[in-house]
Coordinates of C-alpha atoms in Angstrom, one line a residue:
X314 CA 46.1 93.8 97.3
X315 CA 46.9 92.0 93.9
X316 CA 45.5 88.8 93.2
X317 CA 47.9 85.8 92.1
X318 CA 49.8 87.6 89.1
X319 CA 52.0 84.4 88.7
X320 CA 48.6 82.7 87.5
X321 CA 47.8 85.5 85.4
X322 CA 50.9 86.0 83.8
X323 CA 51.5 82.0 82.8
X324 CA 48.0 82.2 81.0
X325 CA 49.2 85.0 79.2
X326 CA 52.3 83.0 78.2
X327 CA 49.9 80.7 76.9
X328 CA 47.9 82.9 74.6
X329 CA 51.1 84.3 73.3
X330 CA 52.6 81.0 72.0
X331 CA 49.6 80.0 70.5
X332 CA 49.7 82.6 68.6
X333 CA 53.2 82.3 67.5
X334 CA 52.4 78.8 67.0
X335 CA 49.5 80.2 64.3
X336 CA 52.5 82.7 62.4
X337 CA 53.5 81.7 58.4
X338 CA 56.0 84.8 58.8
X339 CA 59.3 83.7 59.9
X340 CA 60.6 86.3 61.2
X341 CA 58.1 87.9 63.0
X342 CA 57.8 84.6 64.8
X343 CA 61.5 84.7 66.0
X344 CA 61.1 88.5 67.2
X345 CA 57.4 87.9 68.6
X346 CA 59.0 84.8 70.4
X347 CA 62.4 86.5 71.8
X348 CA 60.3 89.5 73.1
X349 CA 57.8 87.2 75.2
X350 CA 60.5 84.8 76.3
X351 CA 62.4 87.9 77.9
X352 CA 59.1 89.6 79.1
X353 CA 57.7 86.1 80.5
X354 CA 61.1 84.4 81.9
X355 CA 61.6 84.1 85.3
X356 CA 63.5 87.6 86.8
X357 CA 66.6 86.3 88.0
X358 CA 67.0 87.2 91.4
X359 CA 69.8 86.6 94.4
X360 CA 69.8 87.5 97.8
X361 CA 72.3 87.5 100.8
X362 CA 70.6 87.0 103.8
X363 CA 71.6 86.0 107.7
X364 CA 70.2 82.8 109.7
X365 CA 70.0 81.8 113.0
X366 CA 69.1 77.7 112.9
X367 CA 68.8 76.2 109.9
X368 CA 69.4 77.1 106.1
X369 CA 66.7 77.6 103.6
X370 CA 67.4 75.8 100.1
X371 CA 66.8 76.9 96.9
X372 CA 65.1 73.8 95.4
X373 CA 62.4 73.9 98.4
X374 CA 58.6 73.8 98.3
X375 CA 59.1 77.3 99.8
X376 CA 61.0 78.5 97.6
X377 CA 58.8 77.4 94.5
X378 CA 55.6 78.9 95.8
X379 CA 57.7 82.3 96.3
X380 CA 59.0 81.9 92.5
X381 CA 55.7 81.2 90.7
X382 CA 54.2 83.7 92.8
X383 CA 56.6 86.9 92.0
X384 CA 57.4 84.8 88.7
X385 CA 61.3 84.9 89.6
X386 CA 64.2 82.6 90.1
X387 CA 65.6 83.0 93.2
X388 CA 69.0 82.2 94.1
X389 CA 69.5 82.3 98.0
X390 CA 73.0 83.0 99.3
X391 CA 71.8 82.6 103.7
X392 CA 74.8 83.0 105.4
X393 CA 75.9 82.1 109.4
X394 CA 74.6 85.5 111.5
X395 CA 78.0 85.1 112.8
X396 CA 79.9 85.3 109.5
X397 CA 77.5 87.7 107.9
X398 CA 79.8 90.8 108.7
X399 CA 82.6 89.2 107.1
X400 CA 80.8 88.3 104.0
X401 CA 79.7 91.4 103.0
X402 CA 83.0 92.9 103.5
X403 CA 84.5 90.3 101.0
X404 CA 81.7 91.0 98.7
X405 CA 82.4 94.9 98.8
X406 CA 85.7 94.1 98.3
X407 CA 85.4 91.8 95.1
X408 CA 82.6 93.8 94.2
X409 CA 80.6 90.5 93.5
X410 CA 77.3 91.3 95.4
X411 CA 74.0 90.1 95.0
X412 CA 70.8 91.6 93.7
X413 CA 69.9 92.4 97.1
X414 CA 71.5 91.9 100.3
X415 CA 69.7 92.5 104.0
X416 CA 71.6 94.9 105.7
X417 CA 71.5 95.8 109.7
X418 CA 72.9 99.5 109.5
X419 CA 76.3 98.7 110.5
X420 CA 79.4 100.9 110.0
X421 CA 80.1 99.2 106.6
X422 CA 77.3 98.6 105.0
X423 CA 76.3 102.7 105.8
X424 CA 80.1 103.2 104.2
X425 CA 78.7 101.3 101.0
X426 CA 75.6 102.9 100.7
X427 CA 77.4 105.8 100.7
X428 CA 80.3 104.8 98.6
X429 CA 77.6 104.4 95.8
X430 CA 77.0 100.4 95.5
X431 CA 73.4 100.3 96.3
X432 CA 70.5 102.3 94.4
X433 CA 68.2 105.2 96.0
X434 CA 64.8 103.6 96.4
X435 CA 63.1 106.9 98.0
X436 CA 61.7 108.2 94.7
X437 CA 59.9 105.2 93.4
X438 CA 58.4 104.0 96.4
X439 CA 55.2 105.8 95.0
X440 CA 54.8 103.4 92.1
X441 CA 54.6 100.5 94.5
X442 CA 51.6 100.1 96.5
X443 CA 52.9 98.1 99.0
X444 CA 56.3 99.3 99.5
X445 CA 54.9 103.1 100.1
X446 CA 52.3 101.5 102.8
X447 CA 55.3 101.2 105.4
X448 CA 55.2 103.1 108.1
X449 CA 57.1 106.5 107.2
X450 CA 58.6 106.4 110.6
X451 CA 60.4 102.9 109.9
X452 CA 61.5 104.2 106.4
X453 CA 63.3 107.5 108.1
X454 CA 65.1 105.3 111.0
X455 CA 66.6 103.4 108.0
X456 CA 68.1 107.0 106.2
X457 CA 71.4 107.5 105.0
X458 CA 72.1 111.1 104.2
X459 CA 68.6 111.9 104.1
X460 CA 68.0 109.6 101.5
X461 CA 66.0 105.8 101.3
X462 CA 67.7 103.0 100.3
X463 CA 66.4 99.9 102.0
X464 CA 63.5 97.7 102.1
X465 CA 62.4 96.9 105.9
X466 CA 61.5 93.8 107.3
X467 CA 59.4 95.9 109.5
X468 CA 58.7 94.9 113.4
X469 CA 56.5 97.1 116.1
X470 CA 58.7 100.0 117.1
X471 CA 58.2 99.8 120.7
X472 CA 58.1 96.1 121.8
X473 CA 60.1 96.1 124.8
X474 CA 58.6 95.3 128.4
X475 CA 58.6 94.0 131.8
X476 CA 57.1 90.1 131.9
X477 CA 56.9 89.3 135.9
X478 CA 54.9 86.7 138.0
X479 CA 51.3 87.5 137.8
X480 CA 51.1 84.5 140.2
X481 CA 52.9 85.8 142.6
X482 CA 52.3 89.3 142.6
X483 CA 48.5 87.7 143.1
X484 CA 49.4 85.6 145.6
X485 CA 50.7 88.7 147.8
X486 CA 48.3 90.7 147.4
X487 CA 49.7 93.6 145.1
X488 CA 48.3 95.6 142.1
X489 CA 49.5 95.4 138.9
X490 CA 51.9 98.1 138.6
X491 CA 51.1 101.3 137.1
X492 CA 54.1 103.5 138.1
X493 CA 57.7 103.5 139.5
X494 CA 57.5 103.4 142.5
X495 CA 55.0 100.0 142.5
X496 CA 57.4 98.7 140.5
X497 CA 59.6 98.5 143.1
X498 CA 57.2 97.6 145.7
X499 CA 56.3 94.7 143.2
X500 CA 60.4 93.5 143.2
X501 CA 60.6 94.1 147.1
X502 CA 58.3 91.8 147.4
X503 CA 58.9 89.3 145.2
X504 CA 62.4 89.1 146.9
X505 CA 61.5 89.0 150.4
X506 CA 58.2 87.5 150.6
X507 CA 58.7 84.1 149.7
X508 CA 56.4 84.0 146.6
X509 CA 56.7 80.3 145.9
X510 CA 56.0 79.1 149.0
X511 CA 59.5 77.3 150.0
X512 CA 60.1 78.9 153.2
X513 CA 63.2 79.7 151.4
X514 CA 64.6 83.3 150.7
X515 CA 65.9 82.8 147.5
X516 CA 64.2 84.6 144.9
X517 CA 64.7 87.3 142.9
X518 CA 62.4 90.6 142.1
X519 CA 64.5 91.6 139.0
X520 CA 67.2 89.4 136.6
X521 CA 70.1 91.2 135.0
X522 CA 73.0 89.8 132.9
X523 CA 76.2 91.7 132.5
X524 CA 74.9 93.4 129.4
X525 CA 72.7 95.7 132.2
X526 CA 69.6 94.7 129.9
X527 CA 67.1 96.1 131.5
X528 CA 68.8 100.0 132.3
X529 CA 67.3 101.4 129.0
X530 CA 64.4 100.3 130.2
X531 CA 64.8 101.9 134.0
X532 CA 66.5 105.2 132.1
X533 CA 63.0 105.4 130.0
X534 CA 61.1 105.4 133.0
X535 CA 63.2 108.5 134.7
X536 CA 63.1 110.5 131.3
X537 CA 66.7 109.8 130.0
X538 CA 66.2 110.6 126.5
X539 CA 67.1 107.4 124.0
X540 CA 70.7 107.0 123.6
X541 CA 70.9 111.2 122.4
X542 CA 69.2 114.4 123.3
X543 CA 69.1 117.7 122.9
X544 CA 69.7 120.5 125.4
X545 CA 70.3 124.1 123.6
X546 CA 70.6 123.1 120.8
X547 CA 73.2 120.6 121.2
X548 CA 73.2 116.9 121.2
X549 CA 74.0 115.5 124.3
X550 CA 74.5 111.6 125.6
X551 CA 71.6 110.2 127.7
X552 CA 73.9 108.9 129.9
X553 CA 75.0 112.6 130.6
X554 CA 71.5 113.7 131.9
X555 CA 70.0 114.3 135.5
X556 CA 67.6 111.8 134.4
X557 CA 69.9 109.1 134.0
X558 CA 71.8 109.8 137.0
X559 CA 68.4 109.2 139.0
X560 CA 68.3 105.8 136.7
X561 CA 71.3 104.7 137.9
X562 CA 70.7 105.7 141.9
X563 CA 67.4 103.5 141.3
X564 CA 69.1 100.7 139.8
X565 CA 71.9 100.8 142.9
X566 CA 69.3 100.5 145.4
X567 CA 67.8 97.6 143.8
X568 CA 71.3 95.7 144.0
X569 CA 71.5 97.1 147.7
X570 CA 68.9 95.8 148.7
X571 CA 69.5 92.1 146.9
X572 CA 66.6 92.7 144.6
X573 CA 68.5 91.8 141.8
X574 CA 70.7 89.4 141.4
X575 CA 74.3 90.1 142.9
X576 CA 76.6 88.5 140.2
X577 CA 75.0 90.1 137.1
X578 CA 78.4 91.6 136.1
X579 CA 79.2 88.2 135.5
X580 CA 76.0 86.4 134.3
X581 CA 75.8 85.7 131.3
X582 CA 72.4 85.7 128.7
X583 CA 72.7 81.8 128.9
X584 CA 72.4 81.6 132.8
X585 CA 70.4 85.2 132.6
X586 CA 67.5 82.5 130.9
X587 CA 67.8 80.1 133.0
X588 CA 67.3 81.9 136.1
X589 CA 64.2 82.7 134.8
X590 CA 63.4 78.8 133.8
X591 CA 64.9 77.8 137.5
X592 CA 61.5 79.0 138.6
X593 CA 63.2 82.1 141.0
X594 CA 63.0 84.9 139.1
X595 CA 60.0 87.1 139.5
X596 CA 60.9 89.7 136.6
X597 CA 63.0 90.1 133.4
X598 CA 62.8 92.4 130.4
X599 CA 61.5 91.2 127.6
X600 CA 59.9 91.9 124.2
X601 CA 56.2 91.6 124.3
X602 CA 55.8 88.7 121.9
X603 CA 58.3 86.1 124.1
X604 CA 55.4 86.5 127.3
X605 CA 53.8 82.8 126.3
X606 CA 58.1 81.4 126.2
X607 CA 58.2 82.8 129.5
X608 CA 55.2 82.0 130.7
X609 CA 55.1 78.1 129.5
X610 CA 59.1 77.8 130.5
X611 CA 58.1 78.9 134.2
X612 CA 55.2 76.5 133.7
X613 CA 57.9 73.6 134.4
X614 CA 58.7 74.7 137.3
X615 CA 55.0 75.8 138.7
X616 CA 52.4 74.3 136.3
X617 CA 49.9 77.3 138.2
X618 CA 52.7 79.6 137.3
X619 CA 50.8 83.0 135.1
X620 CA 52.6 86.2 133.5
X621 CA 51.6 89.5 133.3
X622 CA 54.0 92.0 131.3
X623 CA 54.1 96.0 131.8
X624 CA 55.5 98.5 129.7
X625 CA 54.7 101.7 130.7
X626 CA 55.1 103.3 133.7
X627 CA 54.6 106.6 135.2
X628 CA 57.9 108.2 136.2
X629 CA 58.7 111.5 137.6
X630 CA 58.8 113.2 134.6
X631 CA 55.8 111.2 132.9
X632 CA 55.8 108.0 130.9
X633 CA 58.2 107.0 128.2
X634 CA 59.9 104.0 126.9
X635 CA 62.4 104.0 123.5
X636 CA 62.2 103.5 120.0
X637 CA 64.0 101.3 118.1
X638 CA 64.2 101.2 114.5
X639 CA 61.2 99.4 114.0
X640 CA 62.6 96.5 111.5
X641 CA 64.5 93.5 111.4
X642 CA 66.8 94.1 108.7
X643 CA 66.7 95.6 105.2
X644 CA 67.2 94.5 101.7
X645 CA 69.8 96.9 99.6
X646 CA 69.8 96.7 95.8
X647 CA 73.6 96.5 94.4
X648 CA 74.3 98.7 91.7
X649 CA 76.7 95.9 90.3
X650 CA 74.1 93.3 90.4
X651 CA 71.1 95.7 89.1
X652 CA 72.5 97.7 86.2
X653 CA 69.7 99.8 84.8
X654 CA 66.1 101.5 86.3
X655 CA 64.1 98.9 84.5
X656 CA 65.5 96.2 85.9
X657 CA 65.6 98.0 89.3
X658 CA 62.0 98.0 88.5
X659 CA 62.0 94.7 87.8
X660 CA 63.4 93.9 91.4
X661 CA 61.3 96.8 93.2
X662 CA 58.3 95.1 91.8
X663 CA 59.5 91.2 93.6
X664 CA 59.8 92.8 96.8
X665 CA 56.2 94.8 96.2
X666 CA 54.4 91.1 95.9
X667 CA 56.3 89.7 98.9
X668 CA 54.5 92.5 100.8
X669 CA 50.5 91.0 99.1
X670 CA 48.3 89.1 101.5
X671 CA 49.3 85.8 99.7
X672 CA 52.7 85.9 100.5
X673 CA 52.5 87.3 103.9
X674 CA 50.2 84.2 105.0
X675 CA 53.1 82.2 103.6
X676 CA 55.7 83.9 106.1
X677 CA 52.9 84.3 108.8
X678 CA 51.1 81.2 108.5
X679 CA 52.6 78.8 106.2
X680 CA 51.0 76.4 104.2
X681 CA 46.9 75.9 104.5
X682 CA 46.3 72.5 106.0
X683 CA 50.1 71.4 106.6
X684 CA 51.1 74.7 109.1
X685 CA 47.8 76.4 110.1
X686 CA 44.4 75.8 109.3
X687 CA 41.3 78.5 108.9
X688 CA 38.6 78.2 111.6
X689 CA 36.2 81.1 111.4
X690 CA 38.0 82.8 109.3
X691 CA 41.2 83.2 111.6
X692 CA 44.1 81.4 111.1
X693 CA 45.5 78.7 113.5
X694 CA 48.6 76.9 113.6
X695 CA 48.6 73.0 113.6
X696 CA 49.6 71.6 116.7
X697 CA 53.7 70.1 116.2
X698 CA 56.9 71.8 114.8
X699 CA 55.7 72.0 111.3
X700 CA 55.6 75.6 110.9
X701 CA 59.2 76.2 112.2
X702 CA 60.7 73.3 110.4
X703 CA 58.8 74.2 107.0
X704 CA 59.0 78.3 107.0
X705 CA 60.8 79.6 109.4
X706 CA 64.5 79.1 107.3
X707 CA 63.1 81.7 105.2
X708 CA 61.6 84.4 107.6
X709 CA 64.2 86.3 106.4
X710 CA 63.0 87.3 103.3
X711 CA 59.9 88.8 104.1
X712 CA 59.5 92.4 104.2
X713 CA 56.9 95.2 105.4
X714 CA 54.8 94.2 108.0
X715 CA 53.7 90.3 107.2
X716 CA 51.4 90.3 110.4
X717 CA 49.4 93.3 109.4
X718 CA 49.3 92.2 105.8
X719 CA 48.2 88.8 106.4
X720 CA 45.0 86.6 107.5
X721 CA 43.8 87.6 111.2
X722 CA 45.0 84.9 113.2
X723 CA 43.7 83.1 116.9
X724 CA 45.6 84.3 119.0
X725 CA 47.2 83.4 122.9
X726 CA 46.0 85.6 125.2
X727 CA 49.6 86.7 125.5
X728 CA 50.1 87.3 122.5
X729 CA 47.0 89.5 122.5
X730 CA 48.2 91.4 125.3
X731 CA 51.0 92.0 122.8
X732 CA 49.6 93.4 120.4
X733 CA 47.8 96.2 121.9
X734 CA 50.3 96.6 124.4
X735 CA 52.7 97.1 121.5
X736 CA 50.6 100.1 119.8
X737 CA 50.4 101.4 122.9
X738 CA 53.9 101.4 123.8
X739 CA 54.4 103.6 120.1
X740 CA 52.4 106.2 121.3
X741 CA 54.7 106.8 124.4
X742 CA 57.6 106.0 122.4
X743 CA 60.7 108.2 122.6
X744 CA 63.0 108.8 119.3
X745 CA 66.8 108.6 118.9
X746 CA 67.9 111.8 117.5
X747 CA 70.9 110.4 116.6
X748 CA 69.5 107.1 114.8
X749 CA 70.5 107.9 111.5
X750 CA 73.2 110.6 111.8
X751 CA 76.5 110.6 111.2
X752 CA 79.8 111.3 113.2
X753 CA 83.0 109.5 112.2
X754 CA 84.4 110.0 115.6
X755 CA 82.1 107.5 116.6
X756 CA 82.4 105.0 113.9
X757 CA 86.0 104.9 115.1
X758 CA 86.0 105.1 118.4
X759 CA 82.1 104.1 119.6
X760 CA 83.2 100.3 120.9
X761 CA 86.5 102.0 122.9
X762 CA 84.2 104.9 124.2
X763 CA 81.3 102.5 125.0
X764 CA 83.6 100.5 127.6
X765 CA 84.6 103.2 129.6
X766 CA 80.4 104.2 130.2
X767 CA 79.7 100.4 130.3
X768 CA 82.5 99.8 133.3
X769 CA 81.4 102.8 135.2
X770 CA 78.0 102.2 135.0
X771 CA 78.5 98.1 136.8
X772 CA 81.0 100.3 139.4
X773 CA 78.3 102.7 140.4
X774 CA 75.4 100.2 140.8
X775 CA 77.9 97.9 142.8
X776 CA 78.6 101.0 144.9
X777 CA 82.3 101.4 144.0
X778 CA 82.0 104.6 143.0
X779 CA 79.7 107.8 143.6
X780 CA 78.8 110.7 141.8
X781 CA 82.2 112.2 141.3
X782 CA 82.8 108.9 140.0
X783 CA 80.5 108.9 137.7
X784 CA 81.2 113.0 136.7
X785 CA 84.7 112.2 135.9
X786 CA 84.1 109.2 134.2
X787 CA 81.7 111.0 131.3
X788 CA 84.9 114.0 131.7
X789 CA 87.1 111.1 130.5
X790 CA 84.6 110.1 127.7
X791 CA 84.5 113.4 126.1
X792 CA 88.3 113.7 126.7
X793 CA 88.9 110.7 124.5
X794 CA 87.2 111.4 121.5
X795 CA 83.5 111.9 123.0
X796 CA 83.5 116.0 122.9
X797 CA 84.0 115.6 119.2
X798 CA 80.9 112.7 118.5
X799 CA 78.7 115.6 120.3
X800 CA 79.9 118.3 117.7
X801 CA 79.8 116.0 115.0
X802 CA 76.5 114.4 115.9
X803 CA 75.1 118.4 116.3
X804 CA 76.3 119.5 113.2
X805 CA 74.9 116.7 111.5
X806 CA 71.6 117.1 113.2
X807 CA 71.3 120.8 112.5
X808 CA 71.6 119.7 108.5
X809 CA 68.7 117.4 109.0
X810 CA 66.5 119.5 110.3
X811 CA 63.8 121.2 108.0

């Protein structure tokens, strides 16, 4: 890693006015002096960005420490995550974009990157010792045409789990589960065995919302490939498989027999949480890195309350769980902003130095002494909210992995657990084929087509339909435009192959 070229680069500016100050010639003083004030200035440098909470500021103490390190001046346009999409249409529109703008592979910003308004990264990735230390893997889930264009905030790619009541599942005498069917032995019980004690039957094994979180999950487990697969060559929807089929039987019998919630068609995320933080729930899905949350929320409830979290499980056609993308986000450099390949350069080189150890302790960590302090050379977060009220408005920003690339930290046994579980969980992980292709079919017609799978999926698990049911209802999908994603989606498929 570099060490602090800010520092560096102001001493230079030093020695190069002295000198100039030293000059009798006139105007080799003027030209020297123009040609350091343009090398030495401040890059200027905007960028459109989403936020959840609360809005960075330009004029913070942030802000400053990110400018003198990358010796830039940043102009931060954060937007509402809600108004985000229609933002960036109006900037593609009025072709008035920012120097970079983080992007979430939607339909429209893919249609701008291929209409031309952001610049190919792929070839100069070399030059940039940071940016080319991303995974390759995150770098391909982020290709448009075959070709790089963003800069990833990168995240583990296969964080998804199970977190359920360790407590409990102690309490009743049970392993930790290691395949399917303890799975379900594990929810059985939690919903029939009076885990906490009331003399009550009123809690749940499993949580669901009406946005059937946790079937991916379940589908994973029975060998459902990940959204699209391929069967003789073809591409062919998971939801079209054997495999998912079996999924779906599973998931009806845990509704048959009340392991789950019954009104999860109509529970929302908000009530989905707070289930869970009622103290009744004795499993939800998860990421890995929200175990403490759930663990300290069900503390409320039970103080002796514990969490244990599982992954992977053995299925009956081996273990497996999905990819995703494997970032939060990526930064696209306009092409109206960022004229010319120097000063894409120029900007390449910003989002290099936002990767060094200095700045990733800044996005980690914070500030030394105010957010975290150093004990044995791990990091450590001060007790309080000051990390989250001082850094996390500009989380945002930071690219490639800031938890690899920063100080070792001391770490929640949770959050441990999450760490190894996550590289784990990559080495099972199943790809999307379909991830990155194309098919305009189902840029038009994905959210109409969704519904129809989406409807009949609730209807099968509820037992309103069967099999024929469900046969006719994947019929009517490729009837209505779903036939033609699959040829679409296999012709573009067949082009990216090697």
């Amino acid at each position: 890693m570099r060490k602090k070229g800010w520092f560096t680069g102001a001493v230079a500016g030093l020695s190069l006015l002295g000198l100039m100050g030293c000059s009798t010639n006139g105007t080799t003083q003027d030209t020297t002096q123009n040609q350091g004030n343009e090398a030495d200035a401040p890059y200027k440098i905007s960028m459109m960005f989403n936020y959840d909470i609360a809005p960075p500021k330009n004029d913070s103490e942030v802000v400053k420490i990110i400018e003198n390190y990358t010796n830039t001046k940043l102009d931060l346009q954060a937007v509402p995550d809600s108004t985000r999409s229609e933002k960036f249409n109006v900037m593609v529109a009025s072709d008035n974009l920012p120097t970079a703008v983080k992007a979430f592979y939607t339909v429209a910003e893919v249609n701008a990157i291929k209409n031309g308004l952001f610049w190919e990264i792929g070839p100069y990735l070399k030059d940039y010792p940071n940016l080319s230390s991303i995974n390759p893997l995150v770098y391909d889930n982020l290709k448009v045409d075959g070709k790089i264009y963003g800069i990833p905030s990168v995240r583990d790619l296969a964080r998804n789990t199970f977190v359920y009541r360790k407590d409990w599942l102690d309490k009743l005498g049970l392993p930790e589960p290691k395949t399917v069917d303890d799975f379900y032995n594990m929810l059985l019980a939690f919903a029939t065995k009076d885990p906490d004690g009331n003399g009550q039957n009123d809690t749940y094994g499993l949580i669901e919302n009406d946005g059937l979180f946790n079937l991916d999950m379940i589908a994973a487990y029975f060998g459902a490939p990940n959204q699209w697969g391929v069967e003789n060559e073809k591409l062919i929807p998971s939801f079209s498989t054997e495999a998912y089929l079996e999924a779906l039987k599973f998931y009806r019998k845990l509704y048959e027999k009340k392991l789950i919630n019954q009104d999860f068609p109509i529970t929302s995320r908000d009530l989905w949480f707070n289930i869970w933080k009622s103290g009744k729930a004795g499993a939800m899905r998860q990421i890995t890195a929200n175990g403490l949350v759930r663990q300290q929320e069900a503390q409320k409830i039970d103080p002796k309350a514990q969490i244990g979290m599982v992954s992977l499980l053995k299925g009956p056609r081996g273990t497996s769980i999905y990819s995703e993308r494997g970032s939060n986000g990526f930064f696209l450099i306009s092409k109206s902003a960022v004229k010319t390949e120097a000063e894409l350069k120029k900007v390449l080189s910003f989002f290099d130095k936002l990767m060094d150890k200095e700045m990733a302790d800044l996005f980690n960590w914070g500030i030394k002494d105010r957010t975290y302090t150093i004990e044995n050379g791990k990091a450590k977060y001060v007790e309080g909210d000051a990390y989250s009220k001082l850094i996390q408005p500009y989380g945002q920003i930071a690219v490639g992995d800031i938890v690899k690339n920063s100080t070792p930290g001391i770490l929640h046994p949770l959050h441990e657990m999450s760490v190894k579980m996550n590289a784990e969980n990559e080495k099972a992980a199943v790809v999307n084929l379909a991830l990155t292709l194309d098919s305009p079919t189902n840029n038009e017609k994905r959210a109409q087509l969704d519904k129809i799978i989406s409807d009949t999926q609730i209807k099968f698990i509820l037992g309103e339909i069967d099999e024929a049911g469900w046969a006719k209802a994947i019929e009517e999908w490729k009837k209505n435009g779903g036939q033609k994603i699959i040829e679409e989606f296999t012709t573009a498929y067949k082009k990216s192959r090697p």
